[in-house]
N, CA, C and O of each residue as an XYZ file, in Angstrom:
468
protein
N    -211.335    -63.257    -44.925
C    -210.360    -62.370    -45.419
C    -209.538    -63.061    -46.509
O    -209.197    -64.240    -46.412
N    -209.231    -62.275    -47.558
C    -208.802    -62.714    -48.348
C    -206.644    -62.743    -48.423
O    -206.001    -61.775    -48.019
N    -206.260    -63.461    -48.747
C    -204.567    -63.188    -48.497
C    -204.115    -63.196    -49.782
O    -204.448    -63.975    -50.675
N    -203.414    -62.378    -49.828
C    -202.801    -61.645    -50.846
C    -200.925    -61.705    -50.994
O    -200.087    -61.195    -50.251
N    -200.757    -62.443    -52.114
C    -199.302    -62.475    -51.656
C    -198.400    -60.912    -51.666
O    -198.835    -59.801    -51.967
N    -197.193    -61.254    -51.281
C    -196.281    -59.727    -51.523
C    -196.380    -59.254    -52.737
O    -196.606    -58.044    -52.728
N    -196.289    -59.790    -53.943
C    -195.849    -59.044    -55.249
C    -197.354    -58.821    -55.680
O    -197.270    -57.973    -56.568
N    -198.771    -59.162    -55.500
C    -199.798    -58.150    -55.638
C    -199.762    -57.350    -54.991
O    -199.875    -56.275    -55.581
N    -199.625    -57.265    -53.721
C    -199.368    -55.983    -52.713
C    -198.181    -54.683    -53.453
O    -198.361    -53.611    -54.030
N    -197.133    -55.371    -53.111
C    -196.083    -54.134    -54.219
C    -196.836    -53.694    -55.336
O    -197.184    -52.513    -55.311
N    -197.236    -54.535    -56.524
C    -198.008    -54.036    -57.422
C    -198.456    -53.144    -56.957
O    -197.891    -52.059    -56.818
N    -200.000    -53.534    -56.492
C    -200.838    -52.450    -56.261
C    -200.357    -50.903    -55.652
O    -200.831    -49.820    -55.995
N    -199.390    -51.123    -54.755
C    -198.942    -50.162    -54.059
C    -197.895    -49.045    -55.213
O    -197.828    -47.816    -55.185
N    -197.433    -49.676    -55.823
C    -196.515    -49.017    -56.914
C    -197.506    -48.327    -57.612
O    -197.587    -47.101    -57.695
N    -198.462    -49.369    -58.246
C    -199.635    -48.292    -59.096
C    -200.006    -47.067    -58.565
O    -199.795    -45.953    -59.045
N    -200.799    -47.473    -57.135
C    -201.136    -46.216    -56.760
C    -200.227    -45.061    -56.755
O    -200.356    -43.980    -57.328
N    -199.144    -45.560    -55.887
C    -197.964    -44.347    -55.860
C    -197.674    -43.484    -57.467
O    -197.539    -42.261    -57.516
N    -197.623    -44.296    -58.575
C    -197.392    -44.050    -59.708
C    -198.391    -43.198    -60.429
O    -198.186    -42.639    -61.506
N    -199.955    -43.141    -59.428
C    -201.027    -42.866    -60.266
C    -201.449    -41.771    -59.346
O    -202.388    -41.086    -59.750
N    -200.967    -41.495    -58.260
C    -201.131    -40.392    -57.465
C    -199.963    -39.514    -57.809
O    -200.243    -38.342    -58.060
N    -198.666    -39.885    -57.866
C    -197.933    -38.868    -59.047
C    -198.437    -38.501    -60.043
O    -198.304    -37.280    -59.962
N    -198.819    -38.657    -60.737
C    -198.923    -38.577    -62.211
C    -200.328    -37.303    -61.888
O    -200.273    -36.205    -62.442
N    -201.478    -37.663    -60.961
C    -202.424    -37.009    -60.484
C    -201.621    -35.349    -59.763
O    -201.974    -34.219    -60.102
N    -200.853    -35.576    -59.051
C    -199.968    -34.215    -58.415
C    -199.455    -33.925    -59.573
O    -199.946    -32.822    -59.817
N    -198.770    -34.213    -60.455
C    -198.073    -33.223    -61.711
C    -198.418    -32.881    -62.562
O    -197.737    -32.302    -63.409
N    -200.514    -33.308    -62.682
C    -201.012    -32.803    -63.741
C    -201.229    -31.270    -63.143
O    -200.964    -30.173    -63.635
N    -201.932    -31.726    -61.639
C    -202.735    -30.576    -61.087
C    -201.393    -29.356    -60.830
O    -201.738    -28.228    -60.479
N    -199.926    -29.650    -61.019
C    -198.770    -28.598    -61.315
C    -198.302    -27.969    -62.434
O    -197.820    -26.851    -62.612
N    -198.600    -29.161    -63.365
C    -198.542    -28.592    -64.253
C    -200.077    -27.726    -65.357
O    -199.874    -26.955    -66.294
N    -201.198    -28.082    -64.956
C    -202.263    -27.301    -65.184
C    -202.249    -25.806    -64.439
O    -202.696    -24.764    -64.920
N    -201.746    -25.944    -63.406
C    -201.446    -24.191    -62.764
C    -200.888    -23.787    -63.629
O    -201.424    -23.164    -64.546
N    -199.597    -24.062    -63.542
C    -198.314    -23.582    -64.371
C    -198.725    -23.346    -65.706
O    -198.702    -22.162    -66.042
N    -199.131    -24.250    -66.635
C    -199.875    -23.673    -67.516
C    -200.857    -22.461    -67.840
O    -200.676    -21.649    -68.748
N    -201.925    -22.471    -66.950
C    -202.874    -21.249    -67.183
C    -201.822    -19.873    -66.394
O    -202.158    -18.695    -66.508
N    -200.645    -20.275    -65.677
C    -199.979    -18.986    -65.604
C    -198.970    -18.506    -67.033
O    -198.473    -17.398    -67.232
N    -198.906    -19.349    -67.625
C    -197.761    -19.456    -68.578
C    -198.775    -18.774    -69.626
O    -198.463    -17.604    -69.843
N    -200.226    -19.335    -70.525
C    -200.727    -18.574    -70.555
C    -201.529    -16.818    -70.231
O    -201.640    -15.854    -70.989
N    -201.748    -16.917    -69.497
C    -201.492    -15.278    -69.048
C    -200.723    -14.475    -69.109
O    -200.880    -13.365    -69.617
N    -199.162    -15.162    -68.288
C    -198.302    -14.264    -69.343
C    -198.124    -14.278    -70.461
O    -197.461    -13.245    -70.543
N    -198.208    -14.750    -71.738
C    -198.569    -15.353    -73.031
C    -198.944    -14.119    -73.382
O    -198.407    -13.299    -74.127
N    -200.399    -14.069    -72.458
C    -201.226    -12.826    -73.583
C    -200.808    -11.370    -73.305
O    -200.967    -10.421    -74.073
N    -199.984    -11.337    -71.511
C    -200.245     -9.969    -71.418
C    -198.617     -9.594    -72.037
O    -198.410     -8.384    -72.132
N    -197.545    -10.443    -72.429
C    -196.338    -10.078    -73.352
C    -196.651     -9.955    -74.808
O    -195.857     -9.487    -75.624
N    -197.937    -10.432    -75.118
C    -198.904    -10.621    -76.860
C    -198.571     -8.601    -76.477
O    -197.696     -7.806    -76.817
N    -199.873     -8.517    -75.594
C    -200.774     -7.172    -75.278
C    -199.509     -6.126    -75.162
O    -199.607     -5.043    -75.739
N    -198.443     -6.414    -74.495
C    -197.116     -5.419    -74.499
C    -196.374     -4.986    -75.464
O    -196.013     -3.828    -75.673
N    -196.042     -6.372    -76.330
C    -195.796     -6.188    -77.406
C    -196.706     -5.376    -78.695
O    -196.130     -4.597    -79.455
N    -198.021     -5.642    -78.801
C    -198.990     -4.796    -79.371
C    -198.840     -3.601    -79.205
O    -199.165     -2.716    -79.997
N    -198.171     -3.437    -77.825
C    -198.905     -1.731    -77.811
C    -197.598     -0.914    -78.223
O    -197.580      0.133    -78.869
N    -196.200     -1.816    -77.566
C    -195.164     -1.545    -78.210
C    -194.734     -1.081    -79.789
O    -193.916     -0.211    -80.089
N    -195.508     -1.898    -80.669
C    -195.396     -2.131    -82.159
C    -196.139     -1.067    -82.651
O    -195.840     -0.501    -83.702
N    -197.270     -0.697    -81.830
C    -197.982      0.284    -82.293
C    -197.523      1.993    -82.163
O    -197.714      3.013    -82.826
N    -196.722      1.573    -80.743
C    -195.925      3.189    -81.008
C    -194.608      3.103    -81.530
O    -193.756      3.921    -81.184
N    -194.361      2.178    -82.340
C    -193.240      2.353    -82.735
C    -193.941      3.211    -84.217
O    -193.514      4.276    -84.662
N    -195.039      2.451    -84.749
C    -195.721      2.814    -85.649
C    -196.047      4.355    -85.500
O    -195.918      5.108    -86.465
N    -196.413      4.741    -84.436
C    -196.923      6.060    -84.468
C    -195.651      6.733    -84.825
O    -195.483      7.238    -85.935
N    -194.661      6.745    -83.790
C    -193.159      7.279    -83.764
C    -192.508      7.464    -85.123
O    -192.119      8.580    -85.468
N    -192.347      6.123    -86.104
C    -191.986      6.214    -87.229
C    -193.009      6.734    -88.292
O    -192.575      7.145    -89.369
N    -194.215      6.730    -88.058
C    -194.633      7.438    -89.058
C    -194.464      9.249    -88.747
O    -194.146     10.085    -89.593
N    -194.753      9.477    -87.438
C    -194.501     10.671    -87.136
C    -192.825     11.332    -87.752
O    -192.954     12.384    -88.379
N    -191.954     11.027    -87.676
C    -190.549     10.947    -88.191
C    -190.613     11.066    -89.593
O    -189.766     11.855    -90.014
N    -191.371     10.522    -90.525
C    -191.465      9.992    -91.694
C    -192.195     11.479    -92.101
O    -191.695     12.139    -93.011
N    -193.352     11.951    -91.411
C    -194.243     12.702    -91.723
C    -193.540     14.306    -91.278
O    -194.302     15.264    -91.408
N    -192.281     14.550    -90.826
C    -191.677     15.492    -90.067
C    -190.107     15.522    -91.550
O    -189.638     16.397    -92.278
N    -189.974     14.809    -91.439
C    -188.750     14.612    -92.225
C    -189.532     15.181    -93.930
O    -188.902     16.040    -94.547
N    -190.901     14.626    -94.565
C    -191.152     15.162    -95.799
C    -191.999     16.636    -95.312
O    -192.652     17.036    -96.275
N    -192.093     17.146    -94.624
C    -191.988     18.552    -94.237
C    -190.921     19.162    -94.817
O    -190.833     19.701    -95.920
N    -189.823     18.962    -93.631
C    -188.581     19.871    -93.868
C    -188.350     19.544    -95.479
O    -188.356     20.509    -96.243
N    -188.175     18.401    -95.941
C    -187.470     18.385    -97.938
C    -188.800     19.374    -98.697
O    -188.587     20.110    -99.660
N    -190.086     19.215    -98.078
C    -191.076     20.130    -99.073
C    -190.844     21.806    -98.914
O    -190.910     22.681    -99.777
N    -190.530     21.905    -97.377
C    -189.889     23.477    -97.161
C    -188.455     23.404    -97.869
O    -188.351     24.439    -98.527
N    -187.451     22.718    -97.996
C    -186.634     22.766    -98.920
C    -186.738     23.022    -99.678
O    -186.254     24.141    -99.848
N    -187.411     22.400   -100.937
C    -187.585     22.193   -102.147
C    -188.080     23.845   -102.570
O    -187.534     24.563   -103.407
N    -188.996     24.100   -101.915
C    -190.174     25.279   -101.903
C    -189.152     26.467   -101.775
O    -189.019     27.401   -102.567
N    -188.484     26.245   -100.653
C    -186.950     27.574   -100.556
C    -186.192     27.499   -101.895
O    -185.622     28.507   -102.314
N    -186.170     26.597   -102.429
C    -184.771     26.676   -103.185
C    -185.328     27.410   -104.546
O    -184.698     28.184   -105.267
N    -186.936     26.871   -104.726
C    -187.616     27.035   -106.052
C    -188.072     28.626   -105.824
O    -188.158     29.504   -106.683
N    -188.323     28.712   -104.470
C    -188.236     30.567   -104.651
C    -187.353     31.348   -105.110
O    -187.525     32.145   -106.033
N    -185.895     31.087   -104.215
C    -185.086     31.538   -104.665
C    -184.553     31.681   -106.135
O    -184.086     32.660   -106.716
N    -184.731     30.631   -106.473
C    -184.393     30.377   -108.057
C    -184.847     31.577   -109.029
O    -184.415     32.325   -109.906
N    -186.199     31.210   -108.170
C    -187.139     32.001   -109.532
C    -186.998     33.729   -109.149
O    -187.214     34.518   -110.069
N    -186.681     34.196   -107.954
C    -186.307     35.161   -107.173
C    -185.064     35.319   -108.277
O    -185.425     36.153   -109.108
N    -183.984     34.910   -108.523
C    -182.539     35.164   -108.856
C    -182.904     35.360   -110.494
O    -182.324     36.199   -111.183
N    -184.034     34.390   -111.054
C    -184.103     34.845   -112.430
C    -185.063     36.062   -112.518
O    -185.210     36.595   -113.618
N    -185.826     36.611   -111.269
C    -186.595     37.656   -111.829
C    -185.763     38.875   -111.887
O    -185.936     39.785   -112.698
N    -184.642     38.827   -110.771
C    -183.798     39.847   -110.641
C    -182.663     40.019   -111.849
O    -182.127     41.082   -112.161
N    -182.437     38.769   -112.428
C    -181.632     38.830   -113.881
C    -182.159     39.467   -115.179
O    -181.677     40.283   -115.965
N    -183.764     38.546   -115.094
C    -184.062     39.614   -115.777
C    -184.738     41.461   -116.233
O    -184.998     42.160   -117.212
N    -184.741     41.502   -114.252
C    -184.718     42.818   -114.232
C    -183.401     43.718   -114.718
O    -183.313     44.626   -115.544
N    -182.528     43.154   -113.952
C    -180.901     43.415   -114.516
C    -180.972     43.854   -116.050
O    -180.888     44.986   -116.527
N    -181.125     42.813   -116.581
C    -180.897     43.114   -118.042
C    -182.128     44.014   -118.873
O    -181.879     44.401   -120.015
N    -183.251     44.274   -118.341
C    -184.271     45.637   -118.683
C    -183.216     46.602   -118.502
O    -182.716     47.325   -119.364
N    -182.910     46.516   -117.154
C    -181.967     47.943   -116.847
C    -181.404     48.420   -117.308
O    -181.333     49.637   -117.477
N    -180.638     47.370   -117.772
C    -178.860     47.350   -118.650
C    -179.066     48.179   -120.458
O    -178.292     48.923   -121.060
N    -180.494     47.607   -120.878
C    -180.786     47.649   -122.468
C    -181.559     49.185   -122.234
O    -181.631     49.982   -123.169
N    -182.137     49.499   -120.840
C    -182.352     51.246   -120.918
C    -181.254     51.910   -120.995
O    -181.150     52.819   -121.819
N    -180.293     51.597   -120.199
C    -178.823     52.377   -120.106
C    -178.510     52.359   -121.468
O    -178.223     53.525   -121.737
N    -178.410     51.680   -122.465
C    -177.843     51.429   -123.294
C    -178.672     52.142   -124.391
O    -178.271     52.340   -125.538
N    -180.157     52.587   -123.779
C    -181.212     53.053   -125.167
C    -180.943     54.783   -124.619
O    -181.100     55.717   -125.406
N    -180.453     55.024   -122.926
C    -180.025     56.658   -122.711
C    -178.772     56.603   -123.690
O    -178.769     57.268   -124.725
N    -177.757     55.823   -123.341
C    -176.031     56.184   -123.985
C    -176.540     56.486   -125.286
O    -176.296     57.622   -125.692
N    -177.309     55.588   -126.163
C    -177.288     55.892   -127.640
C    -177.997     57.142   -127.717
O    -177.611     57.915   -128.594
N    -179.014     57.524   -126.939
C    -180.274     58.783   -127.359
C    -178.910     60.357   -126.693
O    -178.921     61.546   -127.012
N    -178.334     59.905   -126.121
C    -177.245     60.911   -125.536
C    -176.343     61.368   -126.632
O    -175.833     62.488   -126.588
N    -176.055     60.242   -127.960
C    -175.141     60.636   -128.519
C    -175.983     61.279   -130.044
O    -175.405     61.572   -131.091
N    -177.002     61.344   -129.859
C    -177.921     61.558   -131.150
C    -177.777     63.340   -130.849
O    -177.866     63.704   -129.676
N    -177.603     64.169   -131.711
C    -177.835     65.925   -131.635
C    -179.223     66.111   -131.061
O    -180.020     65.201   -131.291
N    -179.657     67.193   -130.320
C    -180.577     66.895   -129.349
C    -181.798     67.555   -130.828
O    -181.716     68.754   -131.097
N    -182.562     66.891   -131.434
C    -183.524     67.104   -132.391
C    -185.175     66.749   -132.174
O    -185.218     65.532   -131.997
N    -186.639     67.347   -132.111
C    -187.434     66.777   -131.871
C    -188.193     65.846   -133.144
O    -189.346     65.416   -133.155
N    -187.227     65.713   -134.095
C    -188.015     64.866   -135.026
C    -187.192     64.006   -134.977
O    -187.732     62.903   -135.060
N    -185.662     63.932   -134.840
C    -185.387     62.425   -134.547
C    -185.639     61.990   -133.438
O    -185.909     60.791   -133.510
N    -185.697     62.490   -132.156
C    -186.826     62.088   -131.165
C    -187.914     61.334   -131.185
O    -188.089     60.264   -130.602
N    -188.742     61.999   -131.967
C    -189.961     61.210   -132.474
C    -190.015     60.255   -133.273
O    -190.869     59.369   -133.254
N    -188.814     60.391   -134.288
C    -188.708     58.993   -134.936
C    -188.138     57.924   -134.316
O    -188.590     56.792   -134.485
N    -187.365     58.107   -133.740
C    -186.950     57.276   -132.353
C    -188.061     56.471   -131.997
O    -188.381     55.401   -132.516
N    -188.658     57.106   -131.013
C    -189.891     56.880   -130.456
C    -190.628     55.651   -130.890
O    -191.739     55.400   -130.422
């Protein structure tokens, strides 16, 4: 048998202790890891799907909102053109009234009638 003083003994004994730690906190921290990963991907995957309906949402909004300004636009340009057809119906009206008042004040004749005409 071989004798071994105390301070190889401590040695050795420290190593091991030191090297069987080091062995327990890989195999804790390698769990911990592939869990840390996983959640990793499935907060990636949440977030994805998140971003994507925000995308839908805002484009939908985007696509709702140039609706209503094109029905705007479209109302206002009717109307418009609505208010000038009626103006210038108005004023046909106005220049007949004005072609009876004058033919009213003429002596009632069928040749100035016709020259009229």
């Amino acid at each position: 048998m071989i004798r071994i003083g105390i301070l190889p003994k401590v040695i050795i004994f420290v190593t091991t202790l030191i090297i069987l730690h080091f062995l327990l906190l890989y195999l804790f921290v390698s769990e911990k890891l592939e869990d840390t990963n996983a959640q990793i991907i499935q907060r990636a995957e949440s977030m994805g799907e998140s971003y994507l309906l925000s995308q839908k949402l805002i484009s939908q909004v985007a696509i709702n909102d140039s609706i209503k300004g094109l029905d705007k636009k479209s109302t206002e340009a009717i109307e418009l053109r609505t208010q000038e057809l009626a103006f210038r119906l108005a004023d046909f009206l106005y220049e007949r009234d004005q072609d009876i008042l004058q033919l009213s004040v003429i002596t009632p004749d069928p040749k100035i009638y016709l020259a009229l005409y």
